[in-house]
Amino acid sequence: MCGFLGEFLFKKEAFISENAFSDILAFSKHRGPDDTKILKEINYRLGFNRLSILDLSTNGSQPKQSPSKRYNIVFNGEIYNYKALSKTYNLKNLNSTSDTEVLVYLLDVLGVKETLKVLNGMFAMMIVDTKENNCYMARDFAGIKPLFFGISDYGLVTASQFNQIHKHPWFIDKLQLRSDVVKGYFSYGYMLAPDTIYKDIHQVKPGELITVNSHGDINSEQFYAIETTIDYSEINEAILKSKLEAAVKHQMLSDVPLGTFLSGGIDSPLISAIAKSKSEDLEAFTLSVNDDVLDETEKATAYGAHLGISHHLIDIAPEELLKEVDAHFKFMTEPFGDYSSIPTYAVTKGAKSSKTVMLSGDGGDELFFGYPRMLHVIKLRHWFKVPFLIRKPLSRLAIKLGFLKSWAPYNFETFNDFVKAKQSYINKKVIVTAFPNTNDSNAFTSLFKFHNTFSKDNLLQKLRLNEFYGHLQRVLIKVDRMSMANSLEVRVPFLDKEIIDYTFKWFPKELKSKADLKYPLKKLLESYYPKPLIEEEKKGFAVPIDKWLRNQLKSDLERVIFNTPIYGNSNFEESVMQNYVNDFLNKKHDEAWGVWHIYAWQKWAINEGLL
């Protein structure tokens, strides 16, 4: 929906120049190309780049002030229950039909904390309370929208993009890398909130409210937390369907053209089917790659034909997709190492040709146990009750005798290490050798900390939380950055607050095989599509990144890894990283994803002028 930048002063007259502020705000112009406004008061300044979605008139512009003039706000995202809230609280004399208008009126009625509790949507916001002289920062329940901030002696800076903080004059000459977070990036490919790679720059966590006063005192609290108490009753298909229909209906409210993404899987076809039932003229979009190995359009086309939907194939040849690599890196304003960002950039670029808002199926895997790695963890959990010194020879013998088919109990000393390896894309030995004296960050340590989880049910619930606050965050970063690179808003119905609440109380009775994964969604899909179509094998799209890195991208890879110092090399053993890449090029290992993490790190640093 937008990009914003805000300053909140601790010292009088500490503002940077107007030109400097405008230049930094312009970094996020692609997030909001329709309008730019800046509000400056005695001790704060708010800047906003708008992507117009609701109320396209100037009445929907930001920054926006509450009727009492107590609160000033910049807000990125959508409040899906804004119309219901307007009725519930009998809001009168609204000057706009936008959700932001309802939000500022609610602030006067309820205050900041109570307002956040009643919202359902995706959002990141900065609010200045002129009465209490406080600044508030809040982020939605799932972390769909980004929110970065930095604390300096001069004041607080908050923004939609990481580079809007680290390039701000208060920080640009004082950047200190955090070795533990850099280590986490090379392992997992992203920065996990509340951390960033720099010491004084942070992220607001999903469901978190941060209050900063004029003296620089900071208070953090969760205004939303997932209820993890398990309700063992079977999920009610009718209730789930009703909640999904309500979520999709709310998220289809738009004053600009809206469509859906459509793949050959489960999640986006379900969202598309529900959306089609709400809008006869709905259009769906699928990335079509002219390659028999890569293309996934056959099943998506069959879904679209069954729905009678207007289905658009965004055709792109592999060599054209390859050309998008450098283009998409220009919009990766933070270090990020998931190469599926390339097709995401391409499909959102294609959709933007006729749409401004799209619905996606992201979140279904995390909420409904969609990852086979969960089954592997469950199957092997009891091995980790055995002390490592005994387990190593025992597991080797079990493998030799055919009782065990995995080396995990032999290779990983702790259960935590085993689960971590499921989401780490670079060899653990390489990371340990490159960062010999660096512990994991507290954020990643906490994410992968499993206590009393050898009980299958407790473990599965913890794994679901782990996916939600871990892997899903990487997915959301990818989708947000690549869609907003093309000034396209992507909405995520599965991450509606009511669906999150309902789903986490449910627990599957059976989770033994791949057939059990996402079972409620598979059943629900049958009410929209014929079962034989659903059961057809999906041909998943995958970028041939190993081939690209060893051929078409090889010269650029060698340039940025071997002929350019690796950014931050005082924090790790640079030669270890270089040898790892060299071994890949010489086919001594096939960890293309780990090599991509290093390559993406360098491309980010070069694009940001850090090298």
Coordinates of C-alpha atoms in Angstrom, one line a residue, residues 120 192 210 348 457:
N120 CA -8.0 -7.3 11.7
L192 CA 14.6 -12.5 11.9
I210 CA 6.7 -0.4 20.9
T348 CA 4.0 -9.7 -9.8
D457 CA 1.4 -33.3 20.0

